[in-house]
GROMACS .gro file of C-alpha atoms in nm:
model
  459
    1UNK     CA    1  -2.405   1.044  -3.474
    2UNK     CA    2  -2.431   0.881  -3.104
    3UNK     CA    3  -2.431   0.495  -3.097
    4UNK     CA    4  -2.790   0.359  -3.001
    5UNK     CA    5  -2.838   0.252  -2.666
    6UNK     CA    6  -2.976  -0.060  -2.536
    7UNK     CA    7  -3.198  -0.133  -2.243
    8UNK     CA    8  -3.141  -0.380  -1.969
    9UNK     CA    9  -3.345  -0.699  -2.029
   10UNK     CA   10  -3.338  -1.063  -1.909
   11UNK     CA   11  -3.264  -0.968  -1.554
   12UNK     CA   12  -3.279  -1.315  -1.412
   13UNK     CA   13  -3.024  -1.443  -1.662
   14UNK     CA   14  -2.785  -1.122  -1.604
   15UNK     CA   15  -2.810  -1.179  -1.241
   16UNK     CA   16  -2.621  -1.518  -1.298
   17UNK     CA   17  -2.379  -1.376  -1.549
   18UNK     CA   18  -2.186  -1.048  -1.475
   19UNK     CA   19  -1.957  -1.111  -1.754
   20UNK     CA   20  -2.280  -1.108  -2.001
   21UNK     CA   21  -2.374  -0.769  -1.841
   22UNK     CA   22  -2.037  -0.624  -1.887
   23UNK     CA   23  -2.044  -0.718  -2.263
   24UNK     CA   24  -2.370  -0.546  -2.318
   25UNK     CA   25  -2.274  -0.236  -2.151
   26UNK     CA   26  -1.908  -0.226  -2.280
   27UNK     CA   27  -1.911  -0.437  -2.601
   28UNK     CA   28  -1.536  -0.398  -2.634
   29UNK     CA   29  -1.450  -0.526  -2.279
   30UNK     CA   30  -1.190  -0.783  -2.247
   31UNK     CA   31  -1.219  -1.014  -1.927
   32UNK     CA   32  -0.959  -1.278  -1.890
   33UNK     CA   33  -1.024  -1.604  -1.708
   34UNK     CA   34  -0.918  -1.520  -1.342
   35UNK     CA   35  -1.149  -1.221  -1.340
   36UNK     CA   36  -1.418  -1.425  -1.474
   37UNK     CA   37  -1.352  -1.672  -1.209
   38UNK     CA   38  -1.416  -1.406  -0.945
   39UNK     CA   39  -1.741  -1.305  -1.131
   40UNK     CA   40  -1.864  -1.666  -1.090
   41UNK     CA   41  -1.749  -1.699  -0.743
   42UNK     CA   42  -1.957  -1.388  -0.646
   43UNK     CA   43  -2.267  -1.513  -0.795
   44UNK     CA   44  -2.243  -1.863  -0.627
   45UNK     CA   45  -2.088  -1.786  -0.292
   46UNK     CA   46  -2.193  -1.559   0.000
   47UNK     CA   47  -1.832  -1.463   0.077
   48UNK     CA   48  -1.535  -1.425  -0.160
   49UNK     CA   49  -1.173  -1.356  -0.090
   50UNK     CA   50  -0.910  -1.269  -0.336
   51UNK     CA   51  -0.547  -1.200  -0.286
   52UNK     CA   52  -0.356  -1.092  -0.610
   53UNK     CA   53  -0.051  -0.912  -0.757
   54UNK     CA   54  -0.021  -0.549  -0.842
   55UNK     CA   55  -0.204  -0.422  -1.186
   56UNK     CA   56  -0.409  -0.738  -1.242
   57UNK     CA   57  -0.738  -0.528  -1.275
   58UNK     CA   58  -0.904  -0.588  -0.936
   59UNK     CA   59  -1.036  -0.238  -0.897
   60UNK     CA   60  -1.132  -0.215  -1.269
   61UNK     CA   61  -1.336  -0.538  -1.225
   62UNK     CA   62  -1.486  -0.455  -0.891
   63UNK     CA   63  -1.612  -0.121  -1.022
   64UNK     CA   64  -1.795  -0.308  -1.293
   65UNK     CA   65  -1.920  -0.579  -1.053
   66UNK     CA   66  -2.070  -0.307  -0.824
   67UNK     CA   67  -2.246  -0.150  -1.131
   68UNK     CA   68  -2.378  -0.504  -1.240
   69UNK     CA   69  -2.505  -0.600  -0.905
   70UNK     CA   70  -2.719  -0.272  -0.843
   71UNK     CA   71  -2.833  -0.277  -1.220
   72UNK     CA   72  -2.972  -0.610  -1.178
   73UNK     CA   73  -3.110  -0.635  -0.821
   74UNK     CA   74  -3.400  -0.446  -0.703
   75UNK     CA   75  -3.392  -0.356  -0.437
   76UNK     CA   76  -3.044  -0.362  -0.393
   77UNK     CA   77  -2.748  -0.185  -0.183
   78UNK     CA   78  -2.377  -0.176  -0.252
   79UNK     CA   79  -2.136  -0.068   0.005
   80UNK     CA   80  -1.749  -0.035  -0.064
   81UNK     CA   81  -1.484   0.053   0.163
   82UNK     CA   82  -1.103   0.086   0.159
   83UNK     CA   83  -0.831   0.205   0.406
   84UNK     CA   84  -0.805   0.548   0.280
   85UNK     CA   85  -1.051   0.830   0.143
   86UNK     CA   86  -0.809   0.859  -0.146
   87UNK     CA   87  -0.825   0.484  -0.225
   88UNK     CA   88  -1.222   0.488  -0.225
   89UNK     CA   89  -1.264   0.826  -0.413
   90UNK     CA   90  -0.984   0.797  -0.676
   91UNK     CA   91  -0.927   0.417  -0.722
   92UNK     CA   92  -1.257   0.228  -0.699
   93UNK     CA   93  -1.499   0.504  -0.738
   94UNK     CA   94  -1.292   0.653  -1.004
   95UNK     CA   95  -1.321   0.332  -1.189
   96UNK     CA   96  -1.706   0.337  -1.127
   97UNK     CA   97  -1.741   0.679  -1.283
   98UNK     CA   98  -1.536   0.581  -1.576
   99UNK     CA   99  -1.728   0.277  -1.635
  100UNK     CA  100  -2.083   0.436  -1.584
  101UNK     CA  101  -1.987   0.712  -1.825
  102UNK     CA  102  -1.865   0.467  -2.105
  103UNK     CA  103  -2.175   0.235  -2.083
  104UNK     CA  104  -2.379   0.181  -2.395
  105UNK     CA  105  -2.658   0.098  -2.149
  106UNK     CA  106  -2.834   0.401  -1.962
  107UNK     CA  107  -2.749   0.287  -1.618
  108UNK     CA  108  -2.989   0.572  -1.470
  109UNK     CA  109  -2.997   0.729  -1.121
  110UNK     CA  110  -2.766   1.007  -0.973
  111UNK     CA  111  -2.383   0.949  -0.964
  112UNK     CA  112  -2.180   1.164  -0.732
  113UNK     CA  113  -1.842   1.128  -0.602
  114UNK     CA  114  -1.906   0.840  -0.400
  115UNK     CA  115  -2.250   0.761  -0.403
  116UNK     CA  116  -2.491   0.635  -0.675
  117UNK     CA  117  -2.873   0.655  -0.599
  118UNK     CA  118  -3.121   0.497  -0.830
  119UNK     CA  119  -3.418   0.530  -0.587
  120UNK     CA  120  -3.457   0.495  -0.206
  121UNK     CA  121  -3.405   0.119  -0.198
  122UNK     CA  122  -3.158   0.107  -0.474
  123UNK     CA  123  -2.810   0.274  -0.404
  124UNK     CA  124  -2.440   0.232  -0.376
  125UNK     CA  125  -2.228   0.405  -0.126
  126UNK     CA  126  -1.835   0.450  -0.065
  127UNK     CA  127  -1.684   0.488   0.286
  128UNK     CA  128  -1.301   0.515   0.393
  129UNK     CA  129  -1.194   0.362   0.720
  130UNK     CA  130  -0.942   0.612   0.811
  131UNK     CA  131  -1.138   0.775   1.101
  132UNK     CA  132  -1.129   0.677   1.450
  133UNK     CA  133  -1.207   0.330   1.551
  134UNK     CA  134  -1.537   0.448   1.666
  135UNK     CA  135  -1.628   0.635   1.370
  136UNK     CA  136  -1.508   0.355   1.118
  137UNK     CA  137  -1.716   0.085   1.257
  138UNK     CA  138  -2.000  -0.021   1.048
  139UNK     CA  139  -2.194  -0.037   1.379
  140UNK     CA  140  -2.136   0.339   1.440
  141UNK     CA  141  -2.429   0.591   1.368
  142UNK     CA  142  -2.251   0.698   1.064
  143UNK     CA  143  -2.256   0.350   0.904
  144UNK     CA  144  -2.526   0.122   1.051
  145UNK     CA  145  -2.859   0.007   0.928
  146UNK     CA  146  -2.784  -0.113   0.585
  147UNK     CA  147  -2.996  -0.394   0.514
  148UNK     CA  148  -3.165  -0.518   0.196
  149UNK     CA  149  -3.271  -0.851   0.033
  150UNK     CA  150  -2.983  -0.807  -0.217
  151UNK     CA  151  -2.673  -0.648  -0.049
  152UNK     CA  152  -2.303  -0.645  -0.186
  153UNK     CA  153  -2.007  -0.543   0.028
  154UNK     CA  154  -1.685  -0.484  -0.146
  155UNK     CA  155  -1.374  -0.439   0.077
  156UNK     CA  156  -1.109  -0.294  -0.151
  157UNK     CA  157  -0.745  -0.339  -0.041
  158UNK     CA  158  -0.857  -0.590   0.238
  159UNK     CA  159  -0.530  -0.620   0.426
  160UNK     CA  160  -0.534  -0.272   0.527
  161UNK     CA  161  -0.889  -0.257   0.676
  162UNK     CA  162  -0.914  -0.244   1.023
  163UNK     CA  163  -1.062  -0.521   1.229
  164UNK     CA  164  -1.363  -0.338   1.352
  165UNK     CA  165  -1.471  -0.296   0.990
  166UNK     CA  166  -1.447  -0.657   0.901
  167UNK     CA  167  -1.678  -0.739   1.205
  168UNK     CA  168  -1.916  -0.476   1.129
  169UNK     CA  169  -1.924  -0.562   0.744
  170UNK     CA  170  -1.975  -0.938   0.825
  171UNK     CA  171  -2.252  -0.855   1.077
  172UNK     CA  172  -2.462  -0.703   0.781
  173UNK     CA  173  -2.482  -1.048   0.585
  174UNK     CA  174  -2.828  -1.130   0.712
  175UNK     CA  175  -3.032  -1.193   0.400
  176UNK     CA  176  -2.987  -1.482   0.154
  177UNK     CA  177  -2.851  -1.281  -0.117
  178UNK     CA  178  -2.615  -1.089   0.086
  179UNK     CA  179  -2.264  -1.104  -0.015
  180UNK     CA  180  -1.922  -0.995   0.079
  181UNK     CA  181  -1.621  -0.973  -0.149
  182UNK     CA  182  -1.264  -0.868  -0.021
  183UNK     CA  183  -0.972  -0.822  -0.248
  184UNK     CA  184  -0.602  -0.696  -0.219
  185UNK     CA  185  -0.247  -0.755  -0.194
  186UNK     CA  186  -0.157  -0.974   0.073
  187UNK     CA  187   0.096  -0.754   0.260
  188UNK     CA  188   0.069  -0.913   0.584
  189UNK     CA  189   0.073  -1.282   0.727
  190UNK     CA  190  -0.178  -1.174   1.007
  191UNK     CA  191  -0.497  -1.001   1.026
  192UNK     CA  192  -0.878  -1.052   0.920
  193UNK     CA  193  -0.771  -1.052   0.553
  194UNK     CA  194  -0.517  -1.335   0.617
  195UNK     CA  195  -0.763  -1.524   0.823
  196UNK     CA  196  -1.032  -1.535   0.540
  197UNK     CA  197  -0.764  -1.766   0.353
  198UNK     CA  198  -0.780  -2.032   0.647
  199UNK     CA  199  -1.156  -2.004   0.704
  200UNK     CA  200  -1.403  -2.263   0.532
  201UNK     CA  201  -1.670  -2.015   0.483
  202UNK     CA  202  -1.501  -1.814   0.197
  203UNK     CA  203  -1.433  -1.905  -0.140
  204UNK     CA  204  -1.071  -1.823  -0.204
  205UNK     CA  205  -0.900  -1.697  -0.538
  206UNK     CA  206  -0.539  -1.626  -0.609
  207UNK     CA  207  -0.413  -1.414  -0.873
  208UNK     CA  208  -0.027  -1.388  -0.964
  209UNK     CA  209   0.115  -1.117  -1.179
  210UNK     CA  210   0.196  -1.417  -1.374
  211UNK     CA  211  -0.167  -1.523  -1.459
  212UNK     CA  212  -0.225  -1.189  -1.641
  213UNK     CA  213  -0.230  -1.199  -2.037
  214UNK     CA  214   0.004  -0.935  -2.072
  215UNK     CA  215   0.265  -1.143  -1.887
  216UNK     CA  216   0.159  -1.469  -2.034
  217UNK     CA  217   0.176  -1.343  -2.404
  218UNK     CA  218   0.479  -1.119  -2.359
  219UNK     CA  219   0.280  -0.831  -2.523
  220UNK     CA  220   0.032  -0.572  -2.408
  221UNK     CA  221  -0.321  -0.692  -2.431
  222UNK     CA  222  -0.455  -0.484  -2.167
  223UNK     CA  223  -0.310  -0.133  -2.176
  224UNK     CA  224  -0.186  -0.012  -1.826
  225UNK     CA  225  -0.174  -0.348  -1.663
  226UNK     CA  226   0.107  -0.536  -1.514
  227UNK     CA  227   0.385  -0.643  -1.782
  228UNK     CA  228   0.687  -0.869  -1.800
  229UNK     CA  229   0.920  -0.585  -1.773
  230UNK     CA  230   0.756  -0.446  -1.475
  231UNK     CA  231   0.801  -0.769  -1.296
  232UNK     CA  232   1.165  -0.804  -1.422
  233UNK     CA  233   1.219  -0.441  -1.276
  234UNK     CA  234   1.083  -0.550  -0.952
  235UNK     CA  235   1.268  -0.877  -0.931
  236UNK     CA  236   1.606  -0.672  -0.967
  237UNK     CA  237   1.499  -0.390  -0.741
  238UNK     CA  238   1.341  -0.599  -0.469
  239UNK     CA  239   1.461  -0.965  -0.507
  240UNK     CA  240   1.266  -1.263  -0.546
  241UNK     CA  241   1.285  -1.360  -0.194
  242UNK     CA  242   1.174  -1.000  -0.049
  243UNK     CA  243   0.830  -0.955   0.114
  244UNK     CA  244   0.727  -0.696  -0.142
  245UNK     CA  245   0.807  -0.934  -0.439
  246UNK     CA  246   0.583  -1.201  -0.266
  247UNK     CA  247   0.304  -0.976  -0.217
  248UNK     CA  248   0.301  -0.748  -0.511
  249UNK     CA  249   0.407  -0.982  -0.775
  250UNK     CA  250   0.331  -1.333  -0.663
  251UNK     CA  251   0.027  -1.240  -0.474
  252UNK     CA  252   0.147  -1.435  -0.166
  253UNK     CA  253   0.141  -1.357   0.192
  254UNK     CA  254   0.497  -1.273   0.258
  255UNK     CA  255   0.677  -1.516   0.493
  256UNK     CA  256   0.778  -1.257   0.749
  257UNK     CA  257   0.921  -1.415   1.069
  258UNK     CA  258   0.971  -1.292   1.400
  259UNK     CA  259   1.311  -1.155   1.263
  260UNK     CA  260   1.144  -0.899   1.047
  261UNK     CA  261   1.211  -0.558   1.171
  262UNK     CA  262   0.929  -0.370   1.012
  263UNK     CA  263   0.674  -0.553   0.879
  264UNK     CA  264   0.540  -0.468   0.530
  265UNK     CA  265   0.178  -0.394   0.655
  266UNK     CA  266   0.321  -0.130   0.874
  267UNK     CA  267   0.530   0.025   0.606
  268UNK     CA  268   0.239   0.043   0.365
  269UNK     CA  269   0.009   0.193   0.628
  270UNK     CA  270   0.269   0.482   0.667
  271UNK     CA  271   0.288   0.538   0.289
  272UNK     CA  272   0.124   0.909   0.233
  273UNK     CA  273  -0.050   0.851   0.571
  274UNK     CA  274  -0.306   1.119   0.558
  275UNK     CA  275  -0.344   1.125   0.951
  276UNK     CA  276   0.000   1.280   0.974
  277UNK     CA  277   0.037   1.646   0.928
  278UNK     CA  278   0.332   1.834   0.782
  279UNK     CA  279   0.415   2.035   1.095
  280UNK     CA  280   0.686   2.047   1.362
  281UNK     CA  281   1.050   2.081   1.362
  282UNK     CA  282   1.265   2.031   1.036
  283UNK     CA  283   1.545   1.788   0.980
  284UNK     CA  284   1.767   1.655   0.699
  285UNK     CA  285   1.941   1.318   0.661
  286UNK     CA  286   2.187   1.205   0.402
  287UNK     CA  287   2.334   0.846   0.334
  288UNK     CA  288   2.645   0.865   0.135
  289UNK     CA  289   2.738   0.607  -0.134
  290UNK     CA  290   2.957   0.802  -0.366
  291UNK     CA  291   3.059   0.558  -0.670
  292UNK     CA  292   2.945   0.226  -0.757
  293UNK     CA  293   2.578   0.076  -0.784
  294UNK     CA  294   2.460   0.202  -0.435
  295UNK     CA  295   2.284   0.558  -0.437
  296UNK     CA  296   2.344   0.864  -0.223
  297UNK     CA  297   2.005   0.951  -0.077
  298UNK     CA  298   1.884   1.275   0.092
  299UNK     CA  299   1.571   1.271   0.300
  300UNK     CA  300   1.380   1.556   0.484
  301UNK     CA  301   1.111   1.562   0.755
  302UNK     CA  302   0.889   1.807   0.907
  303UNK     CA  303   0.760   1.661   1.233
  304UNK     CA  304   0.677   1.306   1.137
  305UNK     CA  305   0.611   1.367   0.759
  306UNK     CA  306   0.928   1.227   0.565
  307UNK     CA  307   1.000   1.297   0.192
  308UNK     CA  308   1.281   1.226  -0.039
  309UNK     CA  309   1.503   1.517  -0.145
  310UNK     CA  310   1.708   1.323  -0.395
  311UNK     CA  311   1.862   0.973  -0.469
  312UNK     CA  312   2.163   1.001  -0.700
  313UNK     CA  313   2.431   0.752  -0.804
  314UNK     CA  314   2.799   0.805  -0.901
  315UNK     CA  315   2.860   1.164  -0.750
  316UNK     CA  316   3.174   1.266  -0.545
  317UNK     CA  317   3.179   1.408  -0.203
  318UNK     CA  318   3.204   1.763  -0.302
  319UNK     CA  319   2.893   1.733  -0.510
  320UNK     CA  320   2.720   1.553  -0.259
  321UNK     CA  321   2.813   1.823   0.012
  322UNK     CA  322   2.690   2.088  -0.211
  323UNK     CA  323   2.343   1.931  -0.267
  324UNK     CA  324   2.336   1.875   0.093
  325UNK     CA  325   2.400   2.238   0.189
  326UNK     CA  326   2.161   2.367  -0.073
  327UNK     CA  327   1.875   2.139   0.059
  328UNK     CA  328   1.951   2.262   0.427
  329UNK     CA  329   1.914   2.619   0.306
  330UNK     CA  330   1.599   2.579   0.095
  331UNK     CA  331   1.437   2.361   0.380
  332UNK     CA  332   1.539   2.621   0.644
  333UNK     CA  333   1.697   2.375   0.892
  334UNK     CA  334   1.999   2.343   1.086
  335UNK     CA  335   1.962   1.992   1.188
  336UNK     CA  336   2.144   1.788   0.905
  337UNK     CA  337   2.280   1.433   0.978
  338UNK     CA  338   2.516   1.272   0.769
  339UNK     CA  339   2.648   0.923   0.729
  340UNK     CA  340   3.003   0.956   0.876
  341UNK     CA  341   3.161   0.638   0.772
  342UNK     CA  342   3.394   0.587   0.504
  343UNK     CA  343   3.354   0.850   0.229
  344UNK     CA  344   3.075   1.030   0.399
  345UNK     CA  345   3.339   1.171   0.647
  346UNK     CA  346   3.447   1.367   0.367
  347UNK     CA  347   3.102   1.517   0.304
  348UNK     CA  348   3.091   1.592   0.669
  349UNK     CA  349   3.408   1.780   0.659
  350UNK     CA  350   3.320   1.996   0.345
  351UNK     CA  351   2.991   2.090   0.483
  352UNK     CA  352   3.155   2.208   0.812
  353UNK     CA  353   3.430   2.400   0.619
  354UNK     CA  354   3.146   2.593   0.441
  355UNK     CA  355   2.954   2.664   0.753
  356UNK     CA  356   2.681   2.386   0.778
  357UNK     CA  357   2.652   2.243   1.126
  358UNK     CA  358   2.628   1.876   1.063
  359UNK     CA  359   2.544   1.573   1.292
  360UNK     CA  360   2.780   1.292   1.230
  361UNK     CA  361   2.614   0.950   1.218
  362UNK     CA  362   2.851   0.622   1.250
  363UNK     CA  363   2.606   0.338   1.248
  364UNK     CA  364   2.898   0.121   1.411
  365UNK     CA  365   2.963   0.331   1.701
  366UNK     CA  366   2.833   0.245   2.062
  367UNK     CA  367   2.451   0.326   2.113
  368UNK     CA  368   2.322   0.528   2.405
  369UNK     CA  369   2.176   0.207   2.568
  370UNK     CA  370   2.455  -0.056   2.493
  371UNK     CA  371   2.286  -0.303   2.715
  372UNK     CA  372   1.986  -0.309   2.471
  373UNK     CA  373   2.157  -0.233   2.151
  374UNK     CA  374   2.460  -0.369   1.958
  375UNK     CA  375   2.532  -0.035   1.812
  376UNK     CA  376   2.394   0.319   1.717
  377UNK     CA  377   2.228   0.145   1.395
  378UNK     CA  378   2.039  -0.086   1.599
  379UNK     CA  379   1.919   0.183   1.817
  380UNK     CA  380   1.799   0.429   1.547
  381UNK     CA  381   1.635   0.146   1.352
  382UNK     CA  382   1.474   0.017   1.648
  383UNK     CA  383   1.326   0.358   1.713
  384UNK     CA  384   1.207   0.383   1.357
  385UNK     CA  385   1.050   0.047   1.391
  386UNK     CA  386   0.853   0.176   1.712
  387UNK     CA  387   0.743   0.478   1.512
  388UNK     CA  388   0.608   0.244   1.205
  389UNK     CA  389   0.449   0.037   1.465
  390UNK     CA  390   0.222   0.328   1.581
  391UNK     CA  391  -0.067   0.384   1.341
  392UNK     CA  392  -0.030   0.753   1.279
  393UNK     CA  393   0.312   0.818   1.403
  394UNK     CA  394   0.484   0.839   1.050
  395UNK     CA  395   0.434   0.928   0.689
  396UNK     CA  396   0.672   0.820   0.418
  397UNK     CA  397   0.660   0.891   0.049
  398UNK     CA  398   0.517   0.632  -0.203
  399UNK     CA  399   0.878   0.535  -0.311
  400UNK     CA  400   0.910   0.147  -0.404
  401UNK     CA  401   1.265   0.151  -0.334
  402UNK     CA  402   1.205   0.266   0.013
  403UNK     CA  403   0.906   0.062   0.078
  404UNK     CA  404   1.087  -0.258  -0.047
  405UNK     CA  405   1.398  -0.185   0.164
  406UNK     CA  406   1.216  -0.109   0.487
  407UNK     CA  407   1.028  -0.426   0.450
  408UNK     CA  408   1.322  -0.659   0.417
  409UNK     CA  409   1.545  -0.562   0.695
  410UNK     CA  410   1.592  -0.810   0.948
  411UNK     CA  411   1.718  -0.818   1.317
  412UNK     CA  412   1.856  -1.055   1.569
  413UNK     CA  413   1.951  -1.082   1.946
  414UNK     CA  414   2.323  -1.123   2.019
  415UNK     CA  415   2.445  -1.354   2.294
  416UNK     CA  416   2.454  -1.065   2.536
  417UNK     CA  417   2.098  -1.031   2.475
  418UNK     CA  418   2.150  -0.682   2.242
  419UNK     CA  419   1.927  -0.608   1.932
  420UNK     CA  420   2.130  -0.617   1.618
  421UNK     CA  421   2.039  -0.487   1.257
  422UNK     CA  422   2.183  -0.719   0.980
  423UNK     CA  423   2.447  -0.554   0.774
  424UNK     CA  424   2.440  -0.441   0.418
  425UNK     CA  425   2.658  -0.754   0.348
  426UNK     CA  426   2.431  -0.979   0.489
  427UNK     CA  427   2.139  -0.820   0.304
  428UNK     CA  428   2.334  -0.865  -0.029
  429UNK     CA  429   2.390  -1.224   0.044
  430UNK     CA  430   2.012  -1.264   0.043
  431UNK     CA  431   1.996  -1.138  -0.294
  432UNK     CA  432   1.889  -0.760  -0.183
  433UNK     CA  433   2.045  -0.434  -0.282
  434UNK     CA  434   2.191  -0.205  -0.028
  435UNK     CA  435   1.914  -0.011   0.160
  436UNK     CA  436   2.028   0.326   0.069
  437UNK     CA  437   1.694   0.467   0.087
  438UNK     CA  438   1.627   0.316   0.423
  439UNK     CA  439   1.942   0.428   0.570
  440UNK     CA  440   1.873   0.784   0.437
  441UNK     CA  441   1.543   0.792   0.606
  442UNK     CA  442   1.693   0.635   0.933
  443UNK     CA  443   1.961   0.902   0.931
  444UNK     CA  444   1.701   1.161   0.882
  445UNK     CA  445   1.486   1.013   1.156
  446UNK     CA  446   1.807   1.036   1.396
  447UNK     CA  447   1.850   1.416   1.286
  448UNK     CA  448   1.469   1.459   1.378
  449UNK     CA  449   1.528   1.303   1.745
  450UNK     CA  450   1.842   1.515   1.779
  451UNK     CA  451   1.641   1.804   1.701
  452UNK     CA  452   1.462   1.764   2.043
  453UNK     CA  453   1.718   1.576   2.241
  454UNK     CA  454   2.028   1.822   2.241
  455UNK     CA  455   2.247   1.557   2.418
  456UNK     CA  456   2.218   1.328   2.108
  457UNK     CA  457   2.428   1.579   1.908
  458UNK     CA  458   2.742   1.469   2.093
  459UNK     CA  459   2.705   1.095   2.045
   0.00000   0.00000   0.00000
């Protein structure tokens, strides 16, 4: 027998209490103290900015906030946006759909993929900001003209949203009950999201993973949320001083200096970048570890689309060579670059003896441009940095090991004015693991360039 449904009453009281609305619609809901703080801030402030760690319930909460606002404000408009269409449709609006369908109170209207319309003056819309600059502005023909006495704008994953969108969103806040809330992992110490935490017109909230009840109590109170075990894994993998640990665990803006090779925000922008197509020449790169704690990694790329083939530990050179040859055959490419230093030389020799053409890569050898670069490693990694700097130049897999390593590498300038990348030993002294994934990607990047610059084959 279906459970009886309630109707929304006491609208004025509910306008001042999102949590009371939540408990009416979802009686079994659990809202911990930090999420209540966000709700209270949205009620009492025009602008709320939240920096948080990973898995603390931010999208879960903002979906219900959007439903609350539209349900108790007539007329009313809710606009949500995020850096990519996937984040809009699958994350925030996925939560909206789940909450809408689970509500004990009939919420009404017509709910579609990224729209919810109650009537002509009461609706919610989702937008992505991954189009061209002109298209993604709130002032463009696609997104202008949203005005209402009651307006809520939700900027999800605020650190990745373009400055043009921030400007357009804030320009819509003309009415007394027009509100903006932005929330996300603080991946970069620059940009509009960072600036909100220095602005006097924003109410600022900080949520560390250590604030979550799962972590505080040491047991699962909220299934699927962050846990102590996850934090310990990230500590072991990334190191407490890494930019990724600072942003994803502590919810702090990373202390990236001018010596950071590839800022975290560039790396995250490239993760599954939807604007990079899987087309172009194919190449494979391999960083060889052999035995010990380090991993042998094999990466492949089609054009600027990179992906992980395999990461394995404790395998000998013969096994690595066999896997590399199979990968080259399956991927149908002749451009295979291998770390040729140390034990990697054995992989190169075995591959060649079996008929596979290999581009040997010795990070320590001279660069093509020795006046600018300390060695070949610096030249390769600097080229990789330049690819990440451009918005749609590279796509990488969503691999936390790769992301953490790329964002942790530092560089320096020698007395001769050459760019130099820190060594593995220097990284380990900072409490970081060997950058085996980053090196595998860099070697694959080198193979890609050798693919269309034949003279590089003879370095």
